[in-house]
């Protein structure tokens, strides 16, 4: 039954829709990541490895 | 104390210290197991150059040591290095001591015990017969338990952190922990026969897809994502410069984690795996170019402005070269996934060449840089000898170059010889051994290249030991930081920024990202037994053949011989009818293999007389002059294990193999009868009657059965 179902699969719009969703999500998340107003946050984040902690005297 | 411009940290100032002792322990383990893994590597490399290096000892043959080498390199060497790097960076990035010291020790000693168990069981031939997942079920369970201990310790530290933001390196660690757990559990599902023997719950095509979904992603999530995390921490630290683009790291992370998981089927191109799954694997493999190179560029560009230091700073030198090799091997991987390229490269030595460009070029060189960094920090001193480190660097580079070039040349040469067809439509090199003899010189070059790499590693071990000697661990230093309270919450934070403060949600999203691809590929194949055309002629193995098959798995025959005739003219001419999915439905586990050091065996059944196999196993040179296969003389010394046969048949029945109760109850008698028939045939050629109860007879019964059921059908079927 599965074999017949797969053989008769004729819905080209389905993979195309999936592709469209993938591309759309990727573009949205690209836009979101590269928004200019977040610059200070990324600048801060990239400095974290340099803060090993303040030594307690 | 620095803070985001949107955060003014107040509240309780807490003191804490880092557990660096556990990092030191993992550093020691990395050095020891790295040397062992590489020694095993050059041992098996010389075994391929000359069969005499197998020494006629069963626990030293290529088929048993090769899994030990891969397990040692991946899980012992890279695993311990990964834990050392993660535990060092995780604490500092979160300003918190590891969750629980006892769990850290259980993690360490548990992992070492697993490695020792692997080092004992694999040479003894105790294996599941699945590449990179060979360890038998009790050890497989132990791995899962220790991994959970690691996860609890890791996430517990996250909960107790004093830094709200989770730096990008930790995202890669989270993805590693979550995905490795999923891969290990799904691929490890087996039904035990005894304490030392089990059968995969999957069979044939199903088993192949699950195995290579696991195998490919073991590379992705054990050798790549954790090391990318380490790269995002240690390269900026060593260069004293922030990562080139934090934004790119976000894109890099989500793209890589989402795409990588789909690419497994590129290991099964032109096999009987459904065409759609093959194409899906190929397309996503090519898509991997983008995130892989995004990460590589991000790492290398972090060194912008300090390239002069790369010339003089040995740590940066190792890191820069490792990133270059990462870029090269992640370019080559997708290239090899293109079907037309894969048709040439698959089953050849090009693949080990590609793999070692990654494991030596990317993992070993990055680990070398990290180890020099860690040892100088943890022992508070300078590198003992930069000259030795430089000699190590060049020896490793030259050794790897010799390894890689020789394997690419060997792979392409042999592949072109396999497929050469003359004007009359016949194979130009019909005898497989002709194609082996041609590349043996390349095996010598590879072995010497590997020796260079091994010696470079020993130099590093010595250099690190002397560095530790001249330094001092000192007392545990105490740090202070504000407790994580509401004052650490940023105003106007972005959604992703908020997400980074929620490790559990972050982990779940990572899990979803990898499960999408996994589900789409695997779920239909889980149902595949329903839509794979059943071939009536294909019957379950006889009891003796089943025992023989287990011997075939124990000796690691699948590491040099495939069982899959691809739909290519030269393969059909050389081996016979192309393979069909329905042929393998009783194969728990599948034995398609991934390399043809020797010829494919999918149609070997009935091709030669029993006596040919008898002589071949005792001394392959007797029937195939210049063969590089080891001798298997112990197969005529060790008795067939009939004691577990009934249980084996019962387990197979539980897995869906249609053995009747009568077949199971009479299994031993049936096997003994078949053994007698084969022995009587061998006795006509002068073989003594005493071989009747020896393992070689069982192995011959299996070899004579492979591919016979479907292969003997008329072509129209």
mmCIF file of C-alpha atoms in Angstrom, chain B residues 180-405:
data_model
loop_
_atom_site.group_PDB
_atom_site.id
_atom_site.type_symbol
_atom_site.label_atom_id
_atom_site.label_comp_id
_atom_site.label_asym_id
_atom_site.label_seq_id
_atom_site.Cartn_x
_atom_site.Cartn_y
_atom_site.Cartn_z
ATOM 1 C CA UNK B 180 24.543 12.506 20.256
ATOM 2 C CA UNK B 181 22.055 11.151 22.779
ATOM 3 C CA UNK B 182 19.366 10.771 20.099
ATOM 4 C CA UNK B 183 21.765 9.196 17.572
ATOM 5 C CA UNK B 184 23.299 6.789 20.054
ATOM 6 C CA UNK B 185 19.999 5.539 21.417
ATOM 7 C CA UNK B 186 18.226 5.108 18.072
ATOM 8 C CA UNK B 187 21.145 3.383 16.350
ATOM 9 C CA UNK B 188 22.024 1.346 19.425
ATOM 10 C CA UNK B 189 18.685 -0.464 19.685
ATOM 11 C CA UNK B 190 19.445 -4.179 19.740
ATOM 12 C CA UNK B 191 18.062 -7.383 21.167
ATOM 13 C CA UNK B 192 20.611 -9.229 23.331
ATOM 14 C CA UNK B 193 21.419 -12.882 22.698
ATOM 15 C CA UNK B 194 24.022 -13.164 25.457
ATOM 16 C CA UNK B 195 26.035 -10.660 27.485
ATOM 17 C CA UNK B 196 28.433 -10.336 24.579
ATOM 18 C CA UNK B 197 26.181 -10.720 21.552
ATOM 19 C CA UNK B 198 23.180 -8.836 20.215
ATOM 20 C CA UNK B 199 21.357 -8.238 16.943
ATOM 21 C CA UNK B 200 20.317 -4.838 15.615
ATOM 22 C CA UNK B 201 16.553 -4.383 15.726
ATOM 23 C CA UNK B 202 16.725 -3.002 12.183
ATOM 24 C CA UNK B 203 17.532 -4.992 9.092
ATOM 25 C CA UNK B 204 18.719 -4.392 5.536
ATOM 26 C CA UNK B 205 17.791 -1.033 4.032
ATOM 27 C CA UNK B 206 16.307 0.164 7.325
ATOM 28 C CA UNK B 207 19.472 -0.701 9.216
ATOM 29 C CA UNK B 208 21.623 0.923 6.530
ATOM 30 C CA UNK B 209 19.743 4.210 6.713
ATOM 31 C CA UNK B 210 19.695 4.331 10.517
ATOM 32 C CA UNK B 211 23.374 3.349 10.630
ATOM 33 C CA UNK B 212 24.515 6.055 8.210
ATOM 34 C CA UNK B 213 22.193 8.638 9.689
ATOM 35 C CA UNK B 214 24.106 7.826 12.880
ATOM 36 C CA UNK B 215 27.532 7.405 11.248
ATOM 37 C CA UNK B 216 27.390 10.654 9.336
ATOM 38 C CA UNK B 217 26.087 12.586 12.301
ATOM 39 C CA UNK B 218 28.639 11.048 14.647
ATOM 40 C CA UNK B 219 31.091 12.965 12.471
ATOM 41 C CA UNK B 220 28.813 15.990 12.540
ATOM 42 C CA UNK B 221 27.938 16.100 16.213
ATOM 43 C CA UNK B 222 30.965 14.450 17.815
ATOM 44 C CA UNK B 223 33.809 15.658 15.630
ATOM 45 C CA UNK B 224 32.381 18.899 14.282
ATOM 46 C CA UNK B 225 29.860 20.789 16.427
ATOM 47 C CA UNK B 226 31.679 20.435 19.789
ATOM 48 C CA UNK B 227 34.946 21.411 18.131
ATOM 49 C CA UNK B 228 33.295 24.386 16.451
ATOM 50 C CA UNK B 229 32.164 25.416 19.929
ATOM 51 C CA UNK B 230 35.727 25.017 21.164
ATOM 52 C CA UNK B 231 36.932 26.995 18.151
ATOM 53 C CA UNK B 232 34.549 29.868 19.034
ATOM 54 C CA UNK B 233 36.057 29.979 22.521
ATOM 55 C CA UNK B 234 39.730 29.136 22.119
ATOM 56 C CA UNK B 235 40.555 30.958 18.853
ATOM 57 C CA UNK B 236 39.408 34.360 20.214
ATOM 58 C CA UNK B 237 41.192 33.604 23.496
ATOM 59 C CA UNK B 238 44.449 32.612 21.822
ATOM 60 C CA UNK B 239 44.301 35.538 19.376
ATOM 61 C CA UNK B 240 43.052 37.889 22.076
ATOM 62 C CA UNK B 241 40.457 39.174 19.630
ATOM 63 C CA UNK B 242 36.679 38.725 19.638
ATOM 64 C CA UNK B 243 35.091 36.446 17.093
ATOM 65 C CA UNK B 244 34.953 38.091 13.655
ATOM 66 C CA UNK B 245 31.162 38.163 13.418
ATOM 67 C CA UNK B 246 28.864 37.175 16.229
ATOM 68 C CA UNK B 247 25.920 37.505 13.845
ATOM 69 C CA UNK B 248 27.519 35.051 11.457
ATOM 70 C CA UNK B 249 27.966 32.631 14.351
ATOM 71 C CA UNK B 250 24.197 32.649 14.940
ATOM 72 C CA UNK B 251 23.499 31.958 11.265
ATOM 73 C CA UNK B 252 26.264 29.363 11.286
ATOM 74 C CA UNK B 253 24.841 27.526 14.281
ATOM 75 C CA UNK B 254 21.211 27.194 13.245
ATOM 76 C CA UNK B 255 21.982 26.451 9.603
ATOM 77 C CA UNK B 256 24.557 23.811 10.437
ATOM 78 C CA UNK B 257 22.466 22.076 13.067
ATOM 79 C CA UNK B 258 19.390 22.024 10.849
ATOM 80 C CA UNK B 259 21.086 20.932 7.621
ATOM 81 C CA UNK B 260 23.724 18.470 8.857
ATOM 82 C CA UNK B 261 21.282 15.866 10.069
ATOM 83 C CA UNK B 262 19.764 15.334 6.612
ATOM 84 C CA UNK B 263 23.002 14.430 4.857
ATOM 85 C CA UNK B 264 23.475 10.818 6.081
ATOM 86 C CA UNK B 265 22.128 9.083 2.947
ATOM 87 C CA UNK B 266 25.079 10.378 0.905
ATOM 88 C CA UNK B 267 26.885 7.328 2.333
ATOM 89 C CA UNK B 268 24.390 5.115 0.511
ATOM 90 C CA UNK B 269 24.261 6.556 -3.001
ATOM 91 C CA UNK B 270 23.579 4.001 -5.759
ATOM 92 C CA UNK B 271 22.551 1.430 -3.157
ATOM 93 C CA UNK B 272 19.103 -0.052 -2.766
ATOM 94 C CA UNK B 273 18.082 2.829 -0.500
ATOM 95 C CA UNK B 274 15.009 4.559 -1.997
ATOM 96 C CA UNK B 275 16.010 7.076 -4.677
ATOM 97 C CA UNK B 276 14.242 9.991 -2.970
ATOM 98 C CA UNK B 277 16.257 9.461 0.220
ATOM 99 C CA UNK B 278 19.509 9.391 -1.774
ATOM 100 C CA UNK B 279 18.635 12.631 -3.568
ATOM 101 C CA UNK B 280 17.599 14.294 -0.326
ATOM 102 C CA UNK B 281 20.932 13.331 1.244
ATOM 103 C CA UNK B 282 22.846 14.688 -1.748
ATOM 104 C CA UNK B 283 20.983 18.013 -1.881
ATOM 105 C CA UNK B 284 21.402 18.721 1.822
ATOM 106 C CA UNK B 285 25.066 17.708 1.649
ATOM 107 C CA UNK B 286 25.640 20.351 -1.004
ATOM 108 C CA UNK B 287 23.691 22.875 1.072
ATOM 109 C CA UNK B 288 26.168 22.167 3.887
ATOM 110 C CA UNK B 289 28.839 24.041 1.977
ATOM 111 C CA UNK B 290 27.346 27.345 3.116
ATOM 112 C CA UNK B 291 27.237 26.948 6.905
ATOM 113 C CA UNK B 292 30.491 24.983 7.001
ATOM 114 C CA UNK B 293 32.345 27.684 5.156
ATOM 115 C CA UNK B 294 30.541 30.345 7.164
ATOM 116 C CA UNK B 295 32.086 28.829 10.302
ATOM 117 C CA UNK B 296 35.494 28.419 8.709
ATOM 118 C CA UNK B 297 35.515 32.024 7.488
ATOM 119 C CA UNK B 298 34.354 33.239 10.891
ATOM 120 C CA UNK B 299 37.207 31.383 12.558
ATOM 121 C CA UNK B 300 39.923 32.452 10.139
ATOM 122 C CA UNK B 301 38.711 36.075 9.987
ATOM 123 C CA UNK B 302 38.967 36.200 13.779
ATOM 124 C CA UNK B 303 42.705 36.175 13.115
ATOM 125 C CA UNK B 304 42.495 39.341 11.002
ATOM 126 C CA UNK B 305 44.983 41.857 12.258
ATOM 127 C CA UNK B 306 47.051 39.197 14.026
ATOM 128 C CA UNK B 307 48.331 37.229 11.057
ATOM 129 C CA UNK B 308 51.846 38.280 12.012
ATOM 130 C CA UNK B 309 51.294 36.432 15.321
ATOM 131 C CA UNK B 310 50.225 33.305 13.456
ATOM 132 C CA UNK B 311 53.780 33.084 12.126
ATOM 133 C CA UNK B 312 55.280 33.077 15.591
ATOM 134 C CA UNK B 313 52.586 31.873 18.006
ATOM 135 C CA UNK B 314 52.483 28.076 17.828
ATOM 136 C CA UNK B 315 48.966 27.856 19.302
ATOM 137 C CA UNK B 316 47.546 30.147 16.624
ATOM 138 C CA UNK B 317 49.540 28.308 13.988
ATOM 139 C CA UNK B 318 47.840 25.010 14.876
ATOM 140 C CA UNK B 319 44.442 26.674 15.001
ATOM 141 C CA UNK B 320 44.837 28.458 11.660
ATOM 142 C CA UNK B 321 45.909 25.260 9.919
ATOM 143 C CA UNK B 322 43.114 23.252 11.509
ATOM 144 C CA UNK B 323 40.556 25.777 10.246
ATOM 145 C CA UNK B 324 42.095 25.561 6.786
ATOM 146 C CA UNK B 325 41.734 21.773 6.819
ATOM 147 C CA UNK B 326 38.184 22.156 8.118
ATOM 148 C CA UNK B 327 37.418 24.327 5.105
ATOM 149 C CA UNK B 328 39.065 21.864 2.768
ATOM 150 C CA UNK B 329 37.355 18.752 4.085
ATOM 151 C CA UNK B 330 33.953 20.429 4.315
ATOM 152 C CA UNK B 331 34.375 21.411 0.675
ATOM 153 C CA UNK B 332 35.375 17.891 -0.290
ATOM 154 C CA UNK B 333 32.555 16.204 1.664
ATOM 155 C CA UNK B 334 29.718 17.786 -0.341
ATOM 156 C CA UNK B 335 31.752 17.266 -3.511
ATOM 157 C CA UNK B 336 31.892 13.531 -2.777
ATOM 158 C CA UNK B 337 28.149 13.597 -2.141
ATOM 159 C CA UNK B 338 27.382 14.556 -5.734
ATOM 160 C CA UNK B 339 26.236 11.313 -7.271
ATOM 161 C CA UNK B 340 28.552 11.359 -10.274
ATOM 162 C CA UNK B 341 31.589 12.086 -8.084
ATOM 163 C CA UNK B 342 30.434 9.582 -5.494
ATOM 164 C CA UNK B 343 30.262 6.915 -8.209
ATOM 165 C CA UNK B 344 34.042 7.281 -8.512
ATOM 166 C CA UNK B 345 35.001 7.904 -4.906
ATOM 167 C CA UNK B 346 32.751 5.530 -2.978
ATOM 168 C CA UNK B 347 34.240 2.216 -1.812
ATOM 169 C CA UNK B 348 37.762 3.510 -2.605
ATOM 170 C CA UNK B 349 40.663 4.863 -0.547
ATOM 171 C CA UNK B 350 39.651 8.399 -1.427
ATOM 172 C CA UNK B 351 37.158 8.157 1.452
ATOM 173 C CA UNK B 352 39.708 7.341 4.211
ATOM 174 C CA UNK B 353 41.803 10.156 2.698
ATOM 175 C CA UNK B 354 38.871 12.551 3.071
ATOM 176 C CA UNK B 355 38.087 11.324 6.585
ATOM 177 C CA UNK B 356 41.668 11.794 7.783
ATOM 178 C CA UNK B 357 41.898 15.293 6.314
ATOM 179 C CA UNK B 358 39.090 15.993 8.789
ATOM 180 C CA UNK B 359 40.176 13.983 11.804
ATOM 181 C CA UNK B 360 43.894 14.744 11.601
ATOM 182 C CA UNK B 361 43.699 18.124 9.855
ATOM 183 C CA UNK B 362 40.770 19.561 11.763
ATOM 184 C CA UNK B 363 40.504 17.617 15.028
ATOM 185 C CA UNK B 364 44.107 16.728 15.866
ATOM 186 C CA UNK B 365 45.539 20.125 14.904
ATOM 187 C CA UNK B 366 42.825 22.036 16.760
ATOM 188 C CA UNK B 367 43.283 19.761 19.780
ATOM 189 C CA UNK B 368 47.046 20.401 19.643
ATOM 190 C CA UNK B 369 46.404 24.155 19.789
ATOM 191 C CA UNK B 370 43.892 23.738 22.620
ATOM 192 C CA UNK B 371 46.184 21.424 24.616
ATOM 193 C CA UNK B 372 49.091 23.887 24.423
ATOM 194 C CA UNK B 373 46.697 26.644 25.512
ATOM 195 C CA UNK B 374 45.236 24.619 28.389
ATOM 196 C CA UNK B 375 48.516 23.238 29.728
ATOM 197 C CA UNK B 376 50.174 26.655 29.812
ATOM 198 C CA UNK B 377 47.136 28.135 31.594
ATOM 199 C CA UNK B 378 46.487 25.262 34.010
ATOM 200 C CA UNK B 379 50.140 24.837 34.946
ATOM 201 C CA UNK B 380 50.785 28.600 34.835
ATOM 202 C CA UNK B 381 53.841 28.514 32.631
ATOM 203 C CA UNK B 382 55.110 28.879 29.064
ATOM 204 C CA UNK B 383 55.469 26.126 26.452
ATOM 205 C CA UNK B 384 58.605 24.126 27.267
ATOM 206 C CA UNK B 385 59.982 24.126 23.727
ATOM 207 C CA UNK B 386 58.599 26.088 20.819
ATOM 208 C CA UNK B 387 61.144 24.367 18.590
ATOM 209 C CA UNK B 388 59.677 20.942 19.397
ATOM 210 C CA UNK B 389 56.190 22.350 18.835
ATOM 211 C CA UNK B 390 57.275 23.689 15.449
ATOM 212 C CA UNK B 391 58.824 20.361 14.467
ATOM 213 C CA UNK B 392 55.547 18.717 15.544
ATOM 214 C CA UNK B 393 53.577 21.158 13.405
ATOM 215 C CA UNK B 394 55.578 20.451 10.256
ATOM 216 C CA UNK B 395 55.755 16.697 10.818
ATOM 217 C CA UNK B 396 51.984 16.562 11.227
ATOM 218 C CA UNK B 397 51.461 18.714 8.132
ATOM 219 C CA UNK B 398 53.853 16.702 5.958
ATOM 220 C CA UNK B 399 52.528 13.401 7.309
ATOM 221 C CA UNK B 400 48.929 14.351 6.632
ATOM 222 C CA UNK B 401 49.807 15.595 3.145
ATOM 223 C CA UNK B 402 51.464 12.259 2.341
ATOM 224 C CA UNK B 403 48.441 10.427 3.752
ATOM 225 C CA UNK B 404 45.870 12.463 1.881
ATOM 226 C CA UNK B 405 47.568 12.659 -1.510
#
